[in-house]
Amino acid sequence: MAWGDFTKQAAAYRLSRPSYPVELLEEILNEADLVVGDPVADIGAGTGIFSQLLLDQGLEVTAIEPNAEMRKYGEETCKATWLEATFEQTGLPDASQKWCFAAQAFHWADVPKSLAEIRRILGPGGGFTALWNERNNGQSEILSWVQEALSRHVPDFDHDYRTRDWATELVSTGDFSMVTPLSVPHTVRMSKARFLELWRSNNQLNTIAGPERLAAFFADLEGHLKTIGAEEIDVPYLCKAWTAT
């Protein structure tokens, strides 16, 4: 299994990953003066979760996703214009986009090359928003238990992107000069099956753990959920966005 290759996690990703707070998106769109029909790019679009939110706002969306399996699921449900491309080489014309977005994806990018490419495809006054849903482990007994179980079964697993200084990285190349942060909490209620798929969709966990440690972790997790009788689970998130202009 390759680092960053979601081919084997695509089905679980489509079934389990949460959407993003509409109020956060609406605030970003208002600040960006985006209106119905404006062309925007969702880079690293995955299965189209964020692309669909953009479409729902009436925007003209190009969804860029390099992984064929993720793109296949996205094309089935999200009517954006889909392209096989990357952050570093989007294939879009110069100055063709009013805004660019990356949801749960920019930590996979080569930052200097990607920022230069994003600046190239943006028109005058355009900007770039990178955002992530982060599980709020401290607000959930089940999530706290999962973190403890991961520390036992896969102690080398770590979400390193959560500690990165995105406000600094996004202006590090000079392509952008100012970063505006925004955070919105939200909670997603999941069935037990979806909660298990959520962890199966995690590429870093699958890659680092390997088959044996992953199987032991899931056996422990399923046993715990059965013991506490959890059929539905409230998963608290803090959606964090950084907008570069």
JSON list of C-alpha atoms in Angstrom, two decimals:
[
{"chain": "A", "resi": 1, "resn": "MET", "atom": "CA", "xyz": [0.00, 0.00, 0.00]},
{"chain": "A", "resi": 2, "resn": "ALA", "atom": "CA", "xyz": [1.51, 3.33, -1.08]},
{"chain": "A", "resi": 3, "resn": "TRP", "atom": "CA", "xyz": [1.71, 6.47, 1.05]},
{"chain": "A", "resi": 4, "resn": "GLY", "atom": "CA", "xyz": [-0.95, 8.87, -0.25]},
{"chain": "A", "resi": 5, "resn": "ASP", "atom": "CA", "xyz": [-2.48, 6.33, -2.66]},
{"chain": "A", "resi": 6, "resn": "PHE", "atom": "CA", "xyz": [-6.16, 6.09, -1.70]},
{"chain": "A", "resi": 7, "resn": "THR", "atom": "CA", "xyz": [-7.05, 3.37, -4.21]},
{"chain": "A", "resi": 8, "resn": "LYS", "atom": "CA", "xyz": [-7.76, 0.79, -1.52]},
{"chain": "A", "resi": 9, "resn": "GLN", "atom": "CA", "xyz": [-9.49, 3.30, 0.78]},
{"chain": "A", "resi": 10, "resn": "ALA", "atom": "CA", "xyz": [-11.70, 4.98, -1.85]},
{"chain": "A", "resi": 11, "resn": "ALA", "atom": "CA", "xyz": [-14.87, 3.01, -1.11]},
{"chain": "A", "resi": 12, "resn": "ALA", "atom": "CA", "xyz": [-14.54, 3.54, 2.65]},
{"chain": "A", "resi": 13, "resn": "TYR", "atom": "CA", "xyz": [-13.76, 7.20, 2.05]},
{"chain": "A", "resi": 14, "resn": "ARG", "atom": "CA", "xyz": [-16.95, 7.71, 0.06]},
{"chain": "A", "resi": 15, "resn": "LEU", "atom": "CA", "xyz": [-19.07, 5.96, 2.69]},
{"chain": "A", "resi": 16, "resn": "SER", "atom": "CA", "xyz": [-17.64, 7.50, 5.83]},
{"chain": "A", "resi": 17, "resn": "ARG", "atom": "CA", "xyz": [-16.02, 10.90, 5.43]},
{"chain": "A", "resi": 18, "resn": "PRO", "atom": "CA", "xyz": [-18.02, 13.87, 6.76]},
{"chain": "A", "resi": 19, "resn": "SER", "atom": "CA", "xyz": [-18.96, 16.97, 4.84]},
{"chain": "A", "resi": 20, "resn": "TYR", "atom": "CA", "xyz": [-18.00, 20.48, 5.92]},
{"chain": "A", "resi": 21, "resn": "PRO", "atom": "CA", "xyz": [-19.96, 23.22, 7.73]},
{"chain": "A", "resi": 22, "resn": "VAL", "atom": "CA", "xyz": [-22.02, 25.21, 5.25]},
{"chain": "A", "resi": 23, "resn": "GLU", "atom": "CA", "xyz": [-21.71, 28.31, 7.44]},
{"chain": "A", "resi": 24, "resn": "LEU", "atom": "CA", "xyz": [-17.92, 28.17, 7.10]},
{"chain": "A", "resi": 25, "resn": "LEU", "atom": "CA", "xyz": [-18.14, 27.93, 3.32]},
{"chain": "A", "resi": 26, "resn": "GLU", "atom": "CA", "xyz": [-20.69, 30.73, 3.10]},
{"chain": "A", "resi": 27, "resn": "GLU", "atom": "CA", "xyz": [-18.45, 33.06, 5.11]},
{"chain": "A", "resi": 28, "resn": "ILE", "atom": "CA", "xyz": [-15.49, 32.29, 2.85]},
{"chain": "A", "resi": 29, "resn": "LEU", "atom": "CA", "xyz": [-17.59, 32.87, -0.27]},
{"chain": "A", "resi": 30, "resn": "ASN", "atom": "CA", "xyz": [-18.88, 36.18, 1.07]},
{"chain": "A", "resi": 31, "resn": "GLU", "atom": "CA", "xyz": [-15.39, 37.40, 1.93]},
{"chain": "A", "resi": 32, "resn": "ALA", "atom": "CA", "xyz": [-14.17, 36.30, -1.50]},
{"chain": "A", "resi": 33, "resn": "ASP", "atom": "CA", "xyz": [-17.09, 38.02, -3.30]},
{"chain": "A", "resi": 34, "resn": "LEU", "atom": "CA", "xyz": [-17.87, 34.78, -5.10]},
{"chain": "A", "resi": 35, "resn": "VAL", "atom": "CA", "xyz": [-21.24, 34.65, -6.85]},
{"chain": "A", "resi": 36, "resn": "VAL", "atom": "CA", "xyz": [-23.30, 32.12, -8.77]},
{"chain": "A", "resi": 37, "resn": "GLY", "atom": "CA", "xyz": [-21.52, 30.99, -11.93]},
{"chain": "A", "resi": 38, "resn": "ASP", "atom": "CA", "xyz": [-18.00, 31.90, -10.84]},
{"chain": "A", "resi": 39, "resn": "PRO", "atom": "CA", "xyz": [-15.38, 29.30, -11.87]},
{"chain": "A", "resi": 40, "resn": "VAL", "atom": "CA", "xyz": [-13.58, 27.61, -8.98]},
{"chain": "A", "resi": 41, "resn": "ALA", "atom": "CA", "xyz": [-11.24, 24.64, -8.67]},
{"chain": "A", "resi": 42, "resn": "ASP", "atom": "CA", "xyz": [-11.41, 21.99, -5.95]},
{"chain": "A", "resi": 43, "resn": "ILE", "atom": "CA", "xyz": [-7.93, 20.45, -6.03]},
{"chain": "A", "resi": 44, "resn": "GLY", "atom": "CA", "xyz": [-7.42, 17.03, -4.47]},
{"chain": "A", "resi": 45, "resn": "ALA", "atom": "CA", "xyz": [-11.19, 16.63, -4.69]},
{"chain": "A", "resi": 46, "resn": "GLY", "atom": "CA", "xyz": [-11.26, 12.99, -3.63]},
{"chain": "A", "resi": 47, "resn": "THR", "atom": "CA", "xyz": [-14.79, 11.62, -3.98]},
{"chain": "A", "resi": 48, "resn": "GLY", "atom": "CA", "xyz": [-16.29, 15.09, -4.42]},
{"chain": "A", "resi": 49, "resn": "ILE", "atom": "CA", "xyz": [-17.55, 15.83, -0.91]},
{"chain": "A", "resi": 50, "resn": "PHE", "atom": "CA", "xyz": [-16.45, 19.47, -0.91]},
{"chain": "A", "resi": 51, "resn": "SER", "atom": "CA", "xyz": [-17.02, 19.85, -4.66]},
{"chain": "A", "resi": 52, "resn": "GLN", "atom": "CA", "xyz": [-20.70, 19.09, -4.08]},
{"chain": "A", "resi": 53, "resn": "LEU", "atom": "CA", "xyz": [-20.94, 21.85, -1.47]},
{"chain": "A", "resi": 54, "resn": "LEU", "atom": "CA", "xyz": [-19.47, 24.28, -4.01]},
{"chain": "A", "resi": 55, "resn": "LEU", "atom": "CA", "xyz": [-21.95, 23.12, -6.65]},
{"chain": "A", "resi": 56, "resn": "ASP", "atom": "CA", "xyz": [-24.79, 23.62, -4.17]},
{"chain": "A", "resi": 57, "resn": "GLN", "atom": "CA", "xyz": [-23.72, 27.27, -3.96]},
{"chain": "A", "resi": 58, "resn": "GLY", "atom": "CA", "xyz": [-24.17, 27.64, -7.71]},
{"chain": "A", "resi": 59, "resn": "LEU", "atom": "CA", "xyz": [-20.48, 27.81, -8.57]},
{"chain": "A", "resi": 60, "resn": "GLU", "atom": "CA", "xyz": [-18.91, 26.37, -11.73]},
{"chain": "A", "resi": 61, "resn": "VAL", "atom": "CA", "xyz": [-16.69, 23.67, -10.25]},
{"chain": "A", "resi": 62, "resn": "THR", "atom": "CA", "xyz": [-13.68, 21.88, -11.70]},
{"chain": "A", "resi": 63, "resn": "ALA", "atom": "CA", "xyz": [-12.79, 18.91, -9.49]},
{"chain": "A", "resi": 64, "resn": "ILE", "atom": "CA", "xyz": [-9.16, 17.86, -9.81]},
{"chain": "A", "resi": 65, "resn": "GLU", "atom": "CA", "xyz": [-8.23, 14.42, -8.49]},
{"chain": "A", "resi": 66, "resn": "PRO", "atom": "CA", "xyz": [-5.24, 12.25, -9.49]},
{"chain": "A", "resi": 67, "resn": "ASN", "atom": "CA", "xyz": [-6.51, 8.94, -8.09]},
{"chain": "A", "resi": 68, "resn": "ALA", "atom": "CA", "xyz": [-8.66, 7.00, -10.56]},
{"chain": "A", "resi": 69, "resn": "GLU", "atom": "CA", "xyz": [-10.66, 5.11, -7.92]},
{"chain": "A", "resi": 70, "resn": "MET", "atom": "CA", "xyz": [-11.48, 8.24, -5.92]},
{"chain": "A", "resi": 71, "resn": "ARG", "atom": "CA", "xyz": [-12.36, 10.08, -9.11]},
{"chain": "A", "resi": 72, "resn": "LYS", "atom": "CA", "xyz": [-14.63, 7.24, -10.24]},
{"chain": "A", "resi": 73, "resn": "TYR", "atom": "CA", "xyz": [-16.74, 7.51, -7.09]},
{"chain": "A", "resi": 74, "resn": "GLY", "atom": "CA", "xyz": [-16.80, 11.28, -7.39]},
{"chain": "A", "resi": 75, "resn": "GLU", "atom": "CA", "xyz": [-18.00, 11.23, -10.97]},
{"chain": "A", "resi": 76, "resn": "GLU", "atom": "CA", "xyz": [-20.86, 8.92, -9.98]},
{"chain": "A", "resi": 77, "resn": "THR", "atom": "CA", "xyz": [-22.45, 11.39, -7.58]},
{"chain": "A", "resi": 78, "resn": "CYS", "atom": "CA", "xyz": [-20.95, 14.86, -8.15]},
{"chain": "A", "resi": 79, "resn": "LYS", "atom": "CA", "xyz": [-21.67, 16.70, -11.41]},
{"chain": "A", "resi": 80, "resn": "ALA", "atom": "CA", "xyz": [-18.57, 18.89, -11.38]},
{"chain": "A", "resi": 81, "resn": "THR", "atom": "CA", "xyz": [-16.16, 18.88, -14.32]},
{"chain": "A", "resi": 82, "resn": "TRP", "atom": "CA", "xyz": [-13.62, 16.22, -13.34]},
{"chain": "A", "resi": 83, "resn": "LEU", "atom": "CA", "xyz": [-9.95, 16.26, -14.35]},
{"chain": "A", "resi": 84, "resn": "GLU", "atom": "CA", "xyz": [-7.14, 13.78, -13.73]},
{"chain": "A", "resi": 85, "resn": "ALA", "atom": "CA", "xyz": [-4.41, 16.13, -12.48]},
{"chain": "A", "resi": 86, "resn": "THR", "atom": "CA", "xyz": [-2.49, 17.24, -9.40]},
{"chain": "A", "resi": 87, "resn": "PHE", "atom": "CA", "xyz": [-1.83, 20.28, -7.22]},
{"chain": "A", "resi": 88, "resn": "GLU", "atom": "CA", "xyz": [1.49, 20.77, -8.95]},
{"chain": "A", "resi": 89, "resn": "GLN", "atom": "CA", "xyz": [0.11, 20.45, -12.50]},
{"chain": "A", "resi": 90, "resn": "THR", "atom": "CA", "xyz": [-3.62, 21.18, -12.69]},
{"chain": "A", "resi": 91, "resn": "GLY", "atom": "CA", "xyz": [-3.81, 21.42, -16.47]},
{"chain": "A", "resi": 92, "resn": "LEU", "atom": "CA", "xyz": [-6.07, 24.49, -16.20]},
{"chain": "A", "resi": 93, "resn": "PRO", "atom": "CA", "xyz": [-5.46, 27.62, -18.29]},
{"chain": "A", "resi": 94, "resn": "ASP", "atom": "CA", "xyz": [-3.79, 30.72, -16.92]},
{"chain": "A", "resi": 95, "resn": "ALA", "atom": "CA", "xyz": [-6.05, 33.05, -14.91]},
{"chain": "A", "resi": 96, "resn": "SER", "atom": "CA", "xyz": [-9.05, 30.78, -15.46]},
{"chain": "A", "resi": 97, "resn": "GLN", "atom": "CA", "xyz": [-10.30, 30.44, -11.88]},
{"chain": "A", "resi": 98, "resn": "LYS", "atom": "CA", "xyz": [-11.87, 32.93, -9.50]},
{"chain": "A", "resi": 99, "resn": "TRP", "atom": "CA", "xyz": [-10.88, 30.84, -6.44]},
{"chain": "A", "resi": 100, "resn": "CYS", "atom": "CA", "xyz": [-9.18, 27.57, -5.56]},
{"chain": "A", "resi": 101, "resn": "PHE", "atom": "CA", "xyz": [-9.93, 25.19, -2.70]},
{"chain": "A", "resi": 102, "resn": "ALA", "atom": "CA", "xyz": [-8.32, 22.15, -1.13]},
{"chain": "A", "resi": 103, "resn": "ALA", "atom": "CA", "xyz": [-10.38, 20.20, 1.39]},
{"chain": "A", "resi": 104, "resn": "GLN", "atom": "CA", "xyz": [-8.60, 17.55, 3.47]},
{"chain": "A", "resi": 105, "resn": "ALA", "atom": "CA", "xyz": [-5.87, 17.37, 0.84]},
{"chain": "A", "resi": 106, "resn": "PHE", "atom": "CA", "xyz": [-3.21, 20.07, 0.80]},
{"chain": "A", "resi": 107, "resn": "HIS", "atom": "CA", "xyz": [-0.94, 18.21, 3.24]},
{"chain": "A", "resi": 108, "resn": "TRP", "atom": "CA", "xyz": [-0.22, 15.80, 0.36]},
{"chain": "A", "resi": 109, "resn": "ALA", "atom": "CA", "xyz": [1.00, 18.62, -1.91]},
{"chain": "A", "resi": 110, "resn": "ASP", "atom": "CA", "xyz": [4.47, 19.90, -2.73]},
{"chain": "A", "resi": 111, "resn": "VAL", "atom": "CA", "xyz": [3.81, 23.32, -1.24]},
{"chain": "A", "resi": 112, "resn": "PRO", "atom": "CA", "xyz": [6.16, 25.56, -3.29]},
{"chain": "A", "resi": 113, "resn": "LYS", "atom": "CA", "xyz": [5.23, 23.98, -6.64]},
{"chain": "A", "resi": 114, "resn": "SER", "atom": "CA", "xyz": [1.53, 23.90, -5.76]},
{"chain": "A", "resi": 115, "resn": "LEU", "atom": "CA", "xyz": [1.30, 27.52, -4.64]},
{"chain": "A", "resi": 116, "resn": "ALA", "atom": "CA", "xyz": [2.99, 28.66, -7.85]},
{"chain": "A", "resi": 117, "resn": "GLU", "atom": "CA", "xyz": [0.55, 26.58, -9.90]},
{"chain": "A", "resi": 118, "resn": "ILE", "atom": "CA", "xyz": [-2.47, 27.86, -7.97]},
{"chain": "A", "resi": 119, "resn": "ARG", "atom": "CA", "xyz": [-1.31, 31.46, -8.47]},
{"chain": "A", "resi": 120, "resn": "ARG", "atom": "CA", "xyz": [-0.93, 30.77, -12.21]},
{"chain": "A", "resi": 121, "resn": "ILE", "atom": "CA", "xyz": [-4.52, 29.59, -12.66]},
{"chain": "A", "resi": 122, "resn": "LEU", "atom": "CA", "xyz": [-6.08, 32.31, -10.50]},
{"chain": "A", "resi": 123, "resn": "GLY", "atom": "CA", "xyz": [-7.43, 35.46, -12.06]},
{"chain": "A", "resi": 124, "resn": "PRO", "atom": "CA", "xyz": [-6.87, 38.93, -10.57]},
{"chain": "A", "resi": 125, "resn": "GLY", "atom": "CA", "xyz": [-8.13, 39.14, -6.98]},
{"chain": "A", "resi": 126, "resn": "GLY", "atom": "CA", "xyz": [-8.37, 35.37, -6.66]},
{"chain": "A", "resi": 127, "resn": "GLY", "atom": "CA", "xyz": [-7.40, 33.40, -3.58]},
{"chain": "A", "resi": 128, "resn": "PHE", "atom": "CA", "xyz": [-6.85, 29.93, -2.19]},
{"chain": "A", "resi": 129, "resn": "THR", "atom": "CA", "xyz": [-8.54, 28.25, 0.77]},
{"chain": "A", "resi": 130, "resn": "ALA", "atom": "CA", "xyz": [-7.15, 25.09, 2.38]},
{"chain": "A", "resi": 131, "resn": "LEU", "atom": "CA", "xyz": [-9.33, 23.41, 4.99]},
{"chain": "A", "resi": 132, "resn": "TRP", "atom": "CA", "xyz": [-9.43, 20.32, 7.14]},
{"chain": "A", "resi": 133, "resn": "ASN", "atom": "CA", "xyz": [-11.95, 18.57, 9.35]},
{"chain": "A", "resi": 134, "resn": "GLU", "atom": "CA", "xyz": [-10.12, 17.67, 12.56]},
{"chain": "A", "resi": 135, "resn": "ARG", "atom": "CA", "xyz": [-11.70, 15.26, 15.02]},
{"chain": "A", "resi": 136, "resn": "ASN", "atom": "CA", "xyz": [-12.07, 16.90, 18.43]},
{"chain": "A", "resi": 137, "resn": "ASN", "atom": "CA", "xyz": [-10.87, 13.92, 20.46]},
{"chain": "A", "resi": 138, "resn": "GLY", "atom": "CA", "xyz": [-11.12, 15.66, 23.81]},
{"chain": "A", "resi": 139, "resn": "GLN", "atom": "CA", "xyz": [-14.88, 16.13, 23.45]},
{"chain": "A", "resi": 140, "resn": "SER", "atom": "CA", "xyz": [-15.71, 12.45, 22.93]},
{"chain": "A", "resi": 141, "resn": "GLU", "atom": "CA", "xyz": [-15.18, 9.47, 25.21]},
{"chain": "A", "resi": 142, "resn": "ILE", "atom": "CA", "xyz": [-15.13, 7.12, 22.22]},
{"chain": "A", "resi": 143, "resn": "LEU", "atom": "CA", "xyz": [-12.58, 9.22, 20.32]},
{"chain": "A", "resi": 144, "resn": "SER", "atom": "CA", "xyz": [-10.43, 9.43, 23.44]},
{"chain": "A", "resi": 145, "resn": "TRP", "atom": "CA", "xyz": [-10.60, 5.64, 23.74]},
{"chain": "A", "resi": 146, "resn": "VAL", "atom": "CA", "xyz": [-9.63, 5.29, 20.06]},
{"chain": "A", "resi": 147, "resn": "GLN", "atom": "CA", "xyz": [-6.58, 7.50, 20.57]},
{"chain": "A", "resi": 148, "resn": "GLU", "atom": "CA", "xyz": [-5.50, 5.34, 23.50]},
{"chain": "A", "resi": 149, "resn": "ALA", "atom": "CA", "xyz": [-6.02, 2.18, 21.43]},
{"chain": "A", "resi": 150, "resn": "LEU", "atom": "CA", "xyz": [-4.01, 3.63, 18.55]},
{"chain": "A", "resi": 151, "resn": "SER", "atom": "CA", "xyz": [-1.18, 4.48, 20.92]},
{"chain": "A", "resi": 152, "resn": "ARG", "atom": "CA", "xyz": [-1.09, 0.81, 21.95]},
{"chain": "A", "resi": 153, "resn": "HIS", "atom": "CA", "xyz": [-1.53, -0.83, 18.54]},
{"chain": "A", "resi": 154, "resn": "VAL", "atom": "CA", "xyz": [0.11, 1.71, 16.21]},
{"chain": "A", "resi": 155, "resn": "PRO", "atom": "CA", "xyz": [2.25, 4.04, 18.37]},
{"chain": "A", "resi": 156, "resn": "ASP", "atom": "CA", "xyz": [3.99, 5.51, 15.29]},
{"chain": "A", "resi": 157, "resn": "PHE", "atom": "CA", "xyz": [0.69, 6.77, 13.80]},
{"chain": "A", "resi": 158, "resn": "ASP", "atom": "CA", "xyz": [0.44, 10.57, 13.78]},
{"chain": "A", "resi": 159, "resn": "HIS", "atom": "CA", "xyz": [-1.58, 13.25, 11.95]},
{"chain": "A", "resi": 160, "resn": "ASP", "atom": "CA", "xyz": [1.46, 15.42, 11.30]},
{"chain": "A", "resi": 161, "resn": "TYR", "atom": "CA", "xyz": [-0.44, 17.96, 9.20]},
{"chain": "A", "resi": 162, "resn": "ARG", "atom": "CA", "xyz": [-2.32, 19.11, 12.31]},
{"chain": "A", "resi": 163, "resn": "THR", "atom": "CA", "xyz": [0.88, 20.57, 13.74]},
{"chain": "A", "resi": 164, "resn": "ARG", "atom": "CA", "xyz": [1.97, 22.36, 10.55]},
{"chain": "A", "resi": 165, "resn": "ASP", "atom": "CA", "xyz": [1.99, 26.15, 10.52]},
{"chain": "A", "resi": 166, "resn": "TRP", "atom": "CA", "xyz": [-0.24, 26.71, 7.51]},
{"chain": "A", "resi": 167, "resn": "ALA", "atom": "CA", "xyz": [-0.41, 30.47, 8.03]},
{"chain": "A", "resi": 168, "resn": "THR", "atom": "CA", "xyz": [3.35, 30.58, 7.45]},
{"chain": "A", "resi": 169, "resn": "GLU", "atom": "CA", "xyz": [3.54, 27.94, 4.73]},
{"chain": "A", "resi": 170, "resn": "LEU", "atom": "CA", "xyz": [0.89, 29.58, 2.57]},
{"chain": "A", "resi": 171, "resn": "VAL", "atom": "CA", "xyz": [2.88, 32.82, 2.31]},
{"chain": "A", "resi": 172, "resn": "SER", "atom": "CA", "xyz": [6.31, 31.16, 2.24]},
{"chain": "A", "resi": 173, "resn": "THR", "atom": "CA", "xyz": [6.78, 31.42, -1.54]},
{"chain": "A", "resi": 174, "resn": "GLY", "atom": "CA", "xyz": [5.58, 34.97, -2.09]},
{"chain": "A", "resi": 175, "resn": "ASP", "atom": "CA", "xyz": [2.71, 33.83, -4.31]},
{"chain": "A", "resi": 176, "resn": "PHE", "atom": "CA", "xyz": [0.32, 34.97, -1.58]},
{"chain": "A", "resi": 177, "resn": "SER", "atom": "CA", "xyz": [0.86, 37.68, 1.01]},
{"chain": "A", "resi": 178, "resn": "MET", "atom": "CA", "xyz": [-1.89, 37.34, 3.62]},
{"chain": "A", "resi": 179, "resn": "VAL", "atom": "CA", "xyz": [-3.62, 34.41, 5.36]},
{"chain": "A", "resi": 180, "resn": "THR", "atom": "CA", "xyz": [-6.97, 34.58, 7.14]},
{"chain": "A", "resi": 181, "resn": "PRO", "atom": "CA", "xyz": [-7.89, 31.68, 9.47]},
{"chain": "A", "resi": 182, "resn": "LEU", "atom": "CA", "xyz": [-11.42, 30.51, 10.22]},
{"chain": "A", "resi": 183, "resn": "SER", "atom": "CA", "xyz": [-12.68, 27.67, 12.42]},
{"chain": "A", "resi": 184, "resn": "VAL", "atom": "CA", "xyz": [-16.19, 26.26, 12.85]},
{"chain": "A", "resi": 185, "resn": "PRO", "atom": "CA", "xyz": [-17.15, 23.31, 15.11]},
{"chain": "A", "resi": 186, "resn": "HIS", "atom": "CA", "xyz": [-19.67, 20.74, 13.95]},
{"chain": "A", "resi": 187, "resn": "THR", "atom": "CA", "xyz": [-20.79, 17.26, 14.98]},
{"chain": "A", "resi": 188, "resn": "VAL", "atom": "CA", "xyz": [-21.56, 14.32, 12.70]},
{"chain": "A", "resi": 189, "resn": "ARG", "atom": "CA", "xyz": [-23.73, 11.43, 13.90]},
{"chain": "A", "resi": 190, "resn": "MET", "atom": "CA", "xyz": [-22.51, 8.14, 12.46]},
{"chain": "A", "resi": 191, "resn": "SER", "atom": "CA", "xyz": [-23.71, 4.57, 12.56]},
{"chain": "A", "resi": 192, "resn": "LYS", "atom": "CA", "xyz": [-21.30, 2.05, 14.04]},
{"chain": "A", "resi": 193, "resn": "ALA", "atom": "CA", "xyz": [-20.58, 0.72, 10.55]},
{"chain": "A", "resi": 194, "resn": "ARG", "atom": "CA", "xyz": [-19.77, 4.20, 9.23]},
{"chain": "A", "resi": 195, "resn": "PHE", "atom": "CA", "xyz": [-17.51, 4.91, 12.21]},
{"chain": "A", "resi": 196, "resn": "LEU", "atom": "CA", "xyz": [-15.51, 1.77, 11.47]},
{"chain": "A", "resi": 197, "resn": "GLU", "atom": "CA", "xyz": [-15.28, 2.76, 7.79]},
{"chain": "A", "resi": 198, "resn": "LEU", "atom": "CA", "xyz": [-14.01, 6.17, 8.87]},
{"chain": "A", "resi": 199, "resn": "TRP", "atom": "CA", "xyz": [-10.88, 4.52, 10.24]},
{"chain": "A", "resi": 200, "resn": "ARG", "atom": "CA", "xyz": [-10.59, 2.16, 7.28]},
{"chain": "A", "resi": 201, "resn": "SER", "atom": "CA", "xyz": [-10.52, 5.24, 5.02]},
{"chain": "A", "resi": 202, "resn": "ASN", "atom": "CA", "xyz": [-7.39, 6.63, 6.68]},
{"chain": "A", "resi": 203, "resn": "ASN", "atom": "CA", "xyz": [-4.46, 6.16, 4.30]},
{"chain": "A", "resi": 204, "resn": "GLN", "atom": "CA", "xyz": [-1.77, 7.04, 6.82]},
{"chain": "A", "resi": 205, "resn": "LEU", "atom": "CA", "xyz": [-3.13, 4.60, 9.39]},
{"chain": "A", "resi": 206, "resn": "ASN", "atom": "CA", "xyz": [-3.43, 1.79, 6.84]},
{"chain": "A", "resi": 207, "resn": "THR", "atom": "CA", "xyz": [0.05, 2.41, 5.46]},
{"chain": "A", "resi": 208, "resn": "ILE", "atom": "CA", "xyz": [1.86, 2.78, 8.79]},
{"chain": "A", "resi": 209, "resn": "ALA", "atom": "CA", "xyz": [0.07, -0.03, 10.63]},
{"chain": "A", "resi": 210, "resn": "GLY", "atom": "CA", "xyz": [0.27, -2.79, 8.07]},
{"chain": "A", "resi": 211, "resn": "PRO", "atom": "CA", "xyz": [-2.19, -5.73, 7.96]},
{"chain": "A", "resi": 212, "resn": "GLU", "atom": "CA", "xyz": [-1.44, -7.37, 11.31]},
{"chain": "A", "resi": 213, "resn": "ARG", "atom": "CA", "xyz": [-1.45, -4.29, 13.53]},
{"chain": "A", "resi": 214, "resn": "LEU", "atom": "CA", "xyz": [-4.46, -2.90, 11.65]},
{"chain": "A", "resi": 215, "resn": "ALA", "atom": "CA", "xyz": [-6.42, -6.11, 12.23]},
{"chain": "A", "resi": 216, "resn": "ALA", "atom": "CA", "xyz": [-5.59, -6.04, 15.93]},
{"chain": "A", "resi": 217, "resn": "PHE", "atom": "CA", "xyz": [-6.70, -2.42, 16.22]},
{"chain": "A", "resi": 218, "resn": "PHE", "atom": "CA", "xyz": [-10.03, -3.09, 14.49]},
{"chain": "A", "resi": 219, "resn": "ALA", "atom": "CA", "xyz": [-10.69, -6.18, 16.61]},
{"chain": "A", "resi": 220, "resn": "ASP", "atom": "CA", "xyz": [-10.12, -4.06, 19.71]},
{"chain": "A", "resi": 221, "resn": "LEU", "atom": "CA", "xyz": [-12.31, -1.22, 18.39]},
{"chain": "A", "resi": 222, "resn": "GLU", "atom": "CA", "xyz": [-15.17, -3.47, 17.36]},
{"chain": "A", "resi": 223, "resn": "GLY", "atom": "CA", "xyz": [-15.03, -5.25, 20.72]},
{"chain": "A", "resi": 224, "resn": "HIS", "atom": "CA", "xyz": [-15.15, -1.94, 22.57]},
{"chain": "A", "resi": 225, "resn": "LEU", "atom": "CA", "xyz": [-18.11, -0.64, 20.55]},
{"chain": "A", "resi": 226, "resn": "LYS", "atom": "CA", "xyz": [-19.96, -3.89, 21.24]},
{"chain": "A", "resi": 227, "resn": "THR", "atom": "CA", "xyz": [-19.17, -3.71, 24.96]},
{"chain": "A", "resi": 228, "resn": "ILE", "atom": "CA", "xyz": [-20.53, -0.18, 25.35]},
{"chain": "A", "resi": 229, "resn": "GLY", "atom": "CA", "xyz": [-23.49, -0.88, 23.05]},
{"chain": "A", "resi": 230, "resn": "ALA", "atom": "CA", "xyz": [-22.66, 1.95, 20.66]},
{"chain": "A", "resi": 231, "resn": "GLU", "atom": "CA", "xyz": [-24.94, 1.78, 17.62]},
{"chain": "A", "resi": 232, "resn": "GLU", "atom": "CA", "xyz": [-24.70, 5.51, 16.83]},
{"chain": "A", "resi": 233, "resn": "ILE", "atom": "CA", "xyz": [-21.72, 7.73, 17.56]},
{"chain": "A", "resi": 234, "resn": "ASP", "atom": "CA", "xyz": [-21.53, 11.51, 17.65]},
{"chain": "A", "resi": 235, "resn": "VAL", "atom": "CA", "xyz": [-18.18, 12.56, 16.19]},
{"chain": "A", "resi": 236, "resn": "PRO", "atom": "CA", "xyz": [-17.22, 16.17, 17.05]},
{"chain": "A", "resi": 237, "resn": "TYR", "atom": "CA", "xyz": [-15.09, 18.05, 14.53]},
{"chain": "A", "resi": 238, "resn": "LEU", "atom": "CA", "xyz": [-13.44, 21.41, 14.32]},
{"chain": "A", "resi": 239, "resn": "CYS", "atom": "CA", "xyz": [-13.24, 22.50, 10.69]},
{"chain": "A", "resi": 240, "resn": "LYS", "atom": "CA", "xyz": [-10.19, 24.72, 10.22]},
{"chain": "A", "resi": 241, "resn": "ALA", "atom": "CA", "xyz": [-9.66, 26.85, 7.13]},
{"chain": "A", "resi": 242, "resn": "TRP", "atom": "CA", "xyz": [-6.79, 29.07, 6.01]},
{"chain": "A", "resi": 243, "resn": "THR", "atom": "CA", "xyz": [-7.48, 31.49, 3.16]},
{"chain": "A", "resi": 244, "resn": "ALA", "atom": "CA", "xyz": [-4.48, 32.92, 1.29]},
{"chain": "A", "resi": 245, "resn": "THR", "atom": "CA", "xyz": [-4.77, 36.08, -0.82]}
]
